[in-house]
CSV table of C-alpha atoms and ligand atoms in Angstrom, one decimal:
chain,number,residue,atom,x,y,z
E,1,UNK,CA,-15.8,15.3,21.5
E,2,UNK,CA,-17.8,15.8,18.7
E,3,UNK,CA,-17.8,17.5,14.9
E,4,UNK,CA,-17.8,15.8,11.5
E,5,UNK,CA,-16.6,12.5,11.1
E,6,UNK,CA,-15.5,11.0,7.8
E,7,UNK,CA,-15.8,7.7,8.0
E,8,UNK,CA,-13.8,7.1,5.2
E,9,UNK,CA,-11.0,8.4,3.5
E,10,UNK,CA,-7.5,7.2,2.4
E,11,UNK,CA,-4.9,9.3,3.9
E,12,UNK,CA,-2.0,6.7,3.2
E,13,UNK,CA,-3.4,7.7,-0.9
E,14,UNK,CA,-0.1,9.2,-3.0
E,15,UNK,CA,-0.6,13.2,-3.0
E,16,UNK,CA,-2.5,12.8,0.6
E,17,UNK,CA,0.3,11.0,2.6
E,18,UNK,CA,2.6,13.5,1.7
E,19,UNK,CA,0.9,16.3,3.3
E,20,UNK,CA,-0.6,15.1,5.9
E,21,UNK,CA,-0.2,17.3,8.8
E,22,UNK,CA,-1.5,20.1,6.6
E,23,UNK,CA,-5.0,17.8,5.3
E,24,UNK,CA,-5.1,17.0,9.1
E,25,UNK,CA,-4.9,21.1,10.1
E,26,UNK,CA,-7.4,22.0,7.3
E,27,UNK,CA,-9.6,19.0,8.3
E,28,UNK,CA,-9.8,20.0,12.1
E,29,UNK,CA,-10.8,24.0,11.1
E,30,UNK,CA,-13.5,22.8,9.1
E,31,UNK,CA,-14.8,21.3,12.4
E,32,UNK,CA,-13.8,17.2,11.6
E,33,UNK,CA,-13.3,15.9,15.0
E,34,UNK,CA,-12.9,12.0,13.7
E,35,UNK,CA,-12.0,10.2,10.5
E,36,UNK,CA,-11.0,6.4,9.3
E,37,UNK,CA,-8.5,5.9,7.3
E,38,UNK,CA,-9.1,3.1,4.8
E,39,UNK,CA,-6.1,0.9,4.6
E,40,UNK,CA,-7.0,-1.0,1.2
E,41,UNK,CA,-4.1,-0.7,-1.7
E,42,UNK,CA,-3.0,-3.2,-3.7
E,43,UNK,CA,-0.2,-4.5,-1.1
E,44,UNK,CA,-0.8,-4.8,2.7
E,45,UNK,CA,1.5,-1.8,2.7
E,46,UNK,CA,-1.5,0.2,2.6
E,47,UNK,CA,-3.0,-1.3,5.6
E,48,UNK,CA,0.4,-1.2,7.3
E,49,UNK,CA,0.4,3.0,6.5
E,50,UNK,CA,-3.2,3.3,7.7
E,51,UNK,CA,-2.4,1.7,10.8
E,52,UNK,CA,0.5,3.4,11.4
E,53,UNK,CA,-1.2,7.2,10.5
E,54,UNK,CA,-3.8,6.0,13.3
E,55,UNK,CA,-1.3,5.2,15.9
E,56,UNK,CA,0.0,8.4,15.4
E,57,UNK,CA,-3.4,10.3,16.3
E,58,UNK,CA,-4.9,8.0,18.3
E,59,UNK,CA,-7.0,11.2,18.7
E,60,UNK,CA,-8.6,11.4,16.0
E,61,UNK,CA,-7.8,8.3,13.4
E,62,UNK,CA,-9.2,5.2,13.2
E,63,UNK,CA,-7.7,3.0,10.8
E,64,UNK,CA,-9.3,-0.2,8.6
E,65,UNK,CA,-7.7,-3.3,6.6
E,66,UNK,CA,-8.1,-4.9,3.7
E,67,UNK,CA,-7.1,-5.0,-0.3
E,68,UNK,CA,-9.7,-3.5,-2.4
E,69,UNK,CA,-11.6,-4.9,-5.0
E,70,UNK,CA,-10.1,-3.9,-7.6
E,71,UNK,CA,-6.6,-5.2,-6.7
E,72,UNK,CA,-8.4,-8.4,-5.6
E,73,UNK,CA,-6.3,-10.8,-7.5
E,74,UNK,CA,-3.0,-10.0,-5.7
E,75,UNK,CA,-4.9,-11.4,-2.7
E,76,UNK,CA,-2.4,-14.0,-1.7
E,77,UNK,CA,-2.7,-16.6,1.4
E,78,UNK,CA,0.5,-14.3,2.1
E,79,UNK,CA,-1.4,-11.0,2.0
E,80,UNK,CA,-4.2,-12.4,4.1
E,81,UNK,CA,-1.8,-13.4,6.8
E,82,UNK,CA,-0.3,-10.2,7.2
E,83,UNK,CA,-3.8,-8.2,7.1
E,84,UNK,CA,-4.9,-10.2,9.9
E,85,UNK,CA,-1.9,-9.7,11.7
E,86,UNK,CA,-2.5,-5.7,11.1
E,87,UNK,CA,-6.3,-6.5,12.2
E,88,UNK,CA,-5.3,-7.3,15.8
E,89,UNK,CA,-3.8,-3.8,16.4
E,90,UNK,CA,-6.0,-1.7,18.6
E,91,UNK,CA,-6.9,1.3,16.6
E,92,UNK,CA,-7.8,-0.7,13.5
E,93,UNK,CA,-12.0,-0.8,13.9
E,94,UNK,CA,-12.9,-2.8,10.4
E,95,UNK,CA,-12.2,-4.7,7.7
E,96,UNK,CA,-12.3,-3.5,4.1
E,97,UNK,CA,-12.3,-2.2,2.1
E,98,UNK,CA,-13.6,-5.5,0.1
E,99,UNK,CA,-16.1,-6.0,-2.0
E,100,UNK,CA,-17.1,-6.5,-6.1
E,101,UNK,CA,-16.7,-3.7,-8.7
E,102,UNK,CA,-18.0,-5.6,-12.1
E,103,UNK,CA,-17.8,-2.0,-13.7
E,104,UNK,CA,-13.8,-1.9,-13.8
E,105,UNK,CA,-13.5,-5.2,-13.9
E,106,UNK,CA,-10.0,-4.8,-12.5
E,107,UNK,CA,-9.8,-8.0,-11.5
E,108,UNK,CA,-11.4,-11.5,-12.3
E,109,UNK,CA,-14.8,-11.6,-11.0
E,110,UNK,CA,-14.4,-15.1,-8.9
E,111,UNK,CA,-11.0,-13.6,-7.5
E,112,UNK,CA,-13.5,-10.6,-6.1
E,113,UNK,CA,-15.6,-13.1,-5.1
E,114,UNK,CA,-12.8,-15.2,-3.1
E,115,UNK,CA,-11.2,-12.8,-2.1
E,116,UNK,CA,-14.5,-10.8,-0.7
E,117,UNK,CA,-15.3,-14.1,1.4
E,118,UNK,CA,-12.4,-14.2,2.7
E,119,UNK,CA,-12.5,-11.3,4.2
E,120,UNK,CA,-16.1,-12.0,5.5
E,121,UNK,CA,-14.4,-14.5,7.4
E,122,UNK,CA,-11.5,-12.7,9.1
E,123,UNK,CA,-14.7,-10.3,9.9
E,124,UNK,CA,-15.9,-13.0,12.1
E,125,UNK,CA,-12.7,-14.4,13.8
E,126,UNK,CA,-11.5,-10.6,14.8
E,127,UNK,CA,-15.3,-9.4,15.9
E,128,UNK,CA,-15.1,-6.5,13.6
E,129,UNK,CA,-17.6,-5.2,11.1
E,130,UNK,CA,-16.5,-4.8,7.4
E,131,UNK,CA,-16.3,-1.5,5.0
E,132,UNK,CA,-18.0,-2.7,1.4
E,133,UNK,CA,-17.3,-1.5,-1.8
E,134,UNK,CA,-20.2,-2.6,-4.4
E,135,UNK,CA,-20.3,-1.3,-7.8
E,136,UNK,CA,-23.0,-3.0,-10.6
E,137,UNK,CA,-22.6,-6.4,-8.9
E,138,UNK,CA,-25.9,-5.9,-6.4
E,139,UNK,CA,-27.0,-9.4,-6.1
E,140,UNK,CA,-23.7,-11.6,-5.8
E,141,UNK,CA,-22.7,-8.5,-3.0
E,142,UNK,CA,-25.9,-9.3,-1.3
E,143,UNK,CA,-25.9,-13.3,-2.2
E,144,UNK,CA,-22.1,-13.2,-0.6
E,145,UNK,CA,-23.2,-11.3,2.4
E,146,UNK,CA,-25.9,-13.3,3.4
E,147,UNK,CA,-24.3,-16.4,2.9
E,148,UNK,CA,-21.1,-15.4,5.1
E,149,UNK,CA,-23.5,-14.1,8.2
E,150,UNK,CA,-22.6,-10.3,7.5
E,151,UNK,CA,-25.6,-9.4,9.9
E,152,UNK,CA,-23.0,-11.2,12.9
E,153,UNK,CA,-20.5,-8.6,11.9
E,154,UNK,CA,-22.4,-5.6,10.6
E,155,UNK,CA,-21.2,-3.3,8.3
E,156,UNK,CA,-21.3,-0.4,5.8
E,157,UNK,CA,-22.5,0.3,2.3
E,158,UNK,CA,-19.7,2.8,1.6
E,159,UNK,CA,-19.9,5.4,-1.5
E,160,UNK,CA,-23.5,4.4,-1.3
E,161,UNK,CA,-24.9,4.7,-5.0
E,162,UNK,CA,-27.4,1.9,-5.4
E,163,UNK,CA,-31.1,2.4,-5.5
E,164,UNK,CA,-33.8,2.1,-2.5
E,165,UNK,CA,-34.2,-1.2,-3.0
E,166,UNK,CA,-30.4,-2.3,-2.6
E,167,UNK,CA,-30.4,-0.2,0.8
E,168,UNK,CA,-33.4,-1.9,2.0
E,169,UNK,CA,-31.8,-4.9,1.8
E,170,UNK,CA,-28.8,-3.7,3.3
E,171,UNK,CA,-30.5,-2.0,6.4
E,172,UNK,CA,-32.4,-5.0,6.2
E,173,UNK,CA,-28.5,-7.1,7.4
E,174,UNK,CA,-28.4,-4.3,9.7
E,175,UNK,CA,-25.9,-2.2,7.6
E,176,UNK,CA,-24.9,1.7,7.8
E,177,UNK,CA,-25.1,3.2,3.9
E,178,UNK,CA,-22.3,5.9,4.1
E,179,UNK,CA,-22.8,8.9,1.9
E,180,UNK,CA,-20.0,10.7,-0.3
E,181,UNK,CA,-20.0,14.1,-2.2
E,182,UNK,CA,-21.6,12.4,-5.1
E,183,UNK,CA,-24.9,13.6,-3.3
E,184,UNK,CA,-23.8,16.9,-4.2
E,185,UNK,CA,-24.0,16.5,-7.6
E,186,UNK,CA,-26.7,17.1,-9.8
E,187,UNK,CA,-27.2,13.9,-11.5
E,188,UNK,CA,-27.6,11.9,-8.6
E,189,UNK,CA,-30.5,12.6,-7.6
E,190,UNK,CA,-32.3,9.7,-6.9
E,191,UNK,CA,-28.9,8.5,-4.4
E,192,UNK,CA,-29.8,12.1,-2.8
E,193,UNK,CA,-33.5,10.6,-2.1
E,194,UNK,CA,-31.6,7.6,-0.6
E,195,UNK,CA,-30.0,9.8,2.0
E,196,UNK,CA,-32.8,11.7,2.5
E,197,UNK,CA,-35.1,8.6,3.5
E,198,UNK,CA,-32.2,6.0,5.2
E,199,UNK,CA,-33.4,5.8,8.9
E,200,UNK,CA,-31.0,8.6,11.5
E,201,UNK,CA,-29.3,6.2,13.5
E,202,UNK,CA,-28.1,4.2,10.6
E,203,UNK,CA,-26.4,7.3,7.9
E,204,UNK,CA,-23.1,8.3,8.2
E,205,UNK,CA,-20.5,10.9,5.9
E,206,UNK,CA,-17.4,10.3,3.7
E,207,UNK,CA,-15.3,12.1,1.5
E,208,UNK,CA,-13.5,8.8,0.3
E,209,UNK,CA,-10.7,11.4,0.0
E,210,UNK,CA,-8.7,12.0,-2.5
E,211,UNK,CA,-11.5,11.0,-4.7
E,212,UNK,CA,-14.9,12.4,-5.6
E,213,UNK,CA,-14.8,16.1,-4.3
E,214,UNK,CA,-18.3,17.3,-3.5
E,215,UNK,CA,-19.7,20.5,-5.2
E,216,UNK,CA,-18.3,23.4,-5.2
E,217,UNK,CA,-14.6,21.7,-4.8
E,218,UNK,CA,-16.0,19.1,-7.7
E,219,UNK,CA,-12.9,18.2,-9.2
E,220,UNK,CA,-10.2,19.0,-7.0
E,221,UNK,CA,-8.7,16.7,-4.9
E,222,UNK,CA,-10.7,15.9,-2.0
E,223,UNK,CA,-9.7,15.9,1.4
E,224,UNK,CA,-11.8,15.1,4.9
E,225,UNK,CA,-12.4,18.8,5.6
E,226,UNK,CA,-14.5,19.0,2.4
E,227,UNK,CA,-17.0,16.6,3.9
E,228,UNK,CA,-18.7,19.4,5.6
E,229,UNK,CA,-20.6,20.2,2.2
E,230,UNK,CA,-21.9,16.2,1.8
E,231,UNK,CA,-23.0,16.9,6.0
E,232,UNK,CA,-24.6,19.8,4.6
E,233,UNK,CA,-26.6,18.8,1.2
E,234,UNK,CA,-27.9,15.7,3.5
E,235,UNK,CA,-29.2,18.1,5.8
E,236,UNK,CA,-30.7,20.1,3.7
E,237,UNK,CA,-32.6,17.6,1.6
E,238,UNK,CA,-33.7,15.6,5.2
E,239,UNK,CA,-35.3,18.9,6.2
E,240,UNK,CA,-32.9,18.5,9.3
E,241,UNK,CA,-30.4,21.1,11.1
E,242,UNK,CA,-27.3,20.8,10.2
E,243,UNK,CA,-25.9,21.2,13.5
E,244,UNK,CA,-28.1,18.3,14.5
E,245,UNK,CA,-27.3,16.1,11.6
E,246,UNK,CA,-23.4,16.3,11.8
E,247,UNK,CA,-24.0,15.3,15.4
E,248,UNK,CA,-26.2,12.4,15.0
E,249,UNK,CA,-23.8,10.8,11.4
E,250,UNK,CA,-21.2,11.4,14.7
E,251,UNK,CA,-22.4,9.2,17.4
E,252,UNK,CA,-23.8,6.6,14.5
E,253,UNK,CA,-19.5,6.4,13.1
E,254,UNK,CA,-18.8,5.9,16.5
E,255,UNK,CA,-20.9,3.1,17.2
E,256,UNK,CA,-20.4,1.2,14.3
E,257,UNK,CA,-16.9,1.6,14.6
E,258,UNK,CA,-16.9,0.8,18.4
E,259,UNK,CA,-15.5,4.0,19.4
E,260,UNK,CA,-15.8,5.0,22.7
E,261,UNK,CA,-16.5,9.0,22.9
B,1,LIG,ZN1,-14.7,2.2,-2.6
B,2,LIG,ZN1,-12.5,4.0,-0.5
């Protein structure tokens, strides 16, 4: 198989869920053969949705869990128990997503932090990478992954909109930076330059559906077949084929999510 993949999105997400089969038909004519599904609400009900949308197209689905960030501080030892128990299910791939976001602030700082290495750790007793989520907290994301072995597990920089520096040191743990349709917009430059000099096996696409539509859907809810214009915009400012591209951001998703294809 191959085609776009999104490698992540949140089809369990209120105004997605409910029209599913109809985001999933759209998604497959605009040529998106695979996509994850990020499983990271406030409850472990969003993790128990993504893994149940992934065990019903096995196909095409892949599902992660985790609580995000911002919801960090209804992290429970309750919550944790029941993500793991979600984390042993076959089509789940990752963990996440987890992470700090210091520019909501949505939750206490140190319950990010906990919360974060936690999550680092059930990394490392289920062998799976993890999906993170850094906004304006650069150094205690990095601090947190180095001291929790990240490079064991691997993962991804997802919505990638550090500088060149930040991804350095990311590639550097052996992380994938995942781009969104923020590239397509015109004051982001300089996280278009990222994309355009991140080495080819190590860049992958996302919609992070139903948020941040790229250009010229800006604004509208987004939705996995969209991330055909974030393939493209890459392409284009890598000097690369498209056709090439979309294949290469393929076969990197499916190795760091252990897919076999
Ligand atoms: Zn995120
Ligand atoms: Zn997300």
């Amino acid at each position: 198989m191959s085609g776009l993949f999104d490698s992540h999105c949140h089809l369990d997400y209120p105004g997605v869920f409910e029209q599913l089969d109809d985001v999933l038909a759209r998604a497959r004519e605009a040529g998106v053969a695979r996509m994850t599904t990020i499983g990271a609400g406030s409850t472990a009900g969003s993790a128990e949705n993504a893994v149940r949308i992934a065990n019903q197209h096995p196909e095409t689905i892949r599902a992660t869990v985790g609580i995000h960030p911002h919801e960090a501080k209804e992290v429970t030892p309750e919550v944790m128990e029941r993500i793991e128990e979600l984390a042993a299910d076959p089509m789940v791939v990752a963990i996440g997503e987890t992470g700090l976001d210091y520019h909501y602030d949505r939750s206490p700082r140190e319950q990010q932090r906990d919360a974060f290495r936690g999550f680092m750790k059930l990394c490392h007793r289920t062998k799976k990478p993890v999906v993170i989520h850094t906004r304006e907290a650069r150094e205690d994301t990095l601090n947190i992954l180095r001291e929790e072995g990240a490079s064991e597990v691997g993962g991804v920089i997802h919505c990638f909109t550090e500088d060149q520096a930040f991804a350095e040191a990311a590639l550097e743990l052996g992380f994938y930076l995942s781009f969104t349709g923020i590239v397509t917009y015109p004051r982001a430059r300089s996280i278009l330059e990222v994309a355009a000099a991140a080495p080819a096996d190590r860049i992958l696409v996302e919609t992070d559906t139903p948020f941040l539509a790229p250009v010229p859907l800006r604004g509208k809810k987004n939705e996995p077949a969209y991330v055909a214009h974030t393939a493209r915009c890459i392409a284009a400012a890598r000097g690369e084929d498209e056709a090439e591209f979309i294949a290469r951001t393929y076969e990197n998703a499916c190795r760091f999510y252990g897919i076999e294809d």
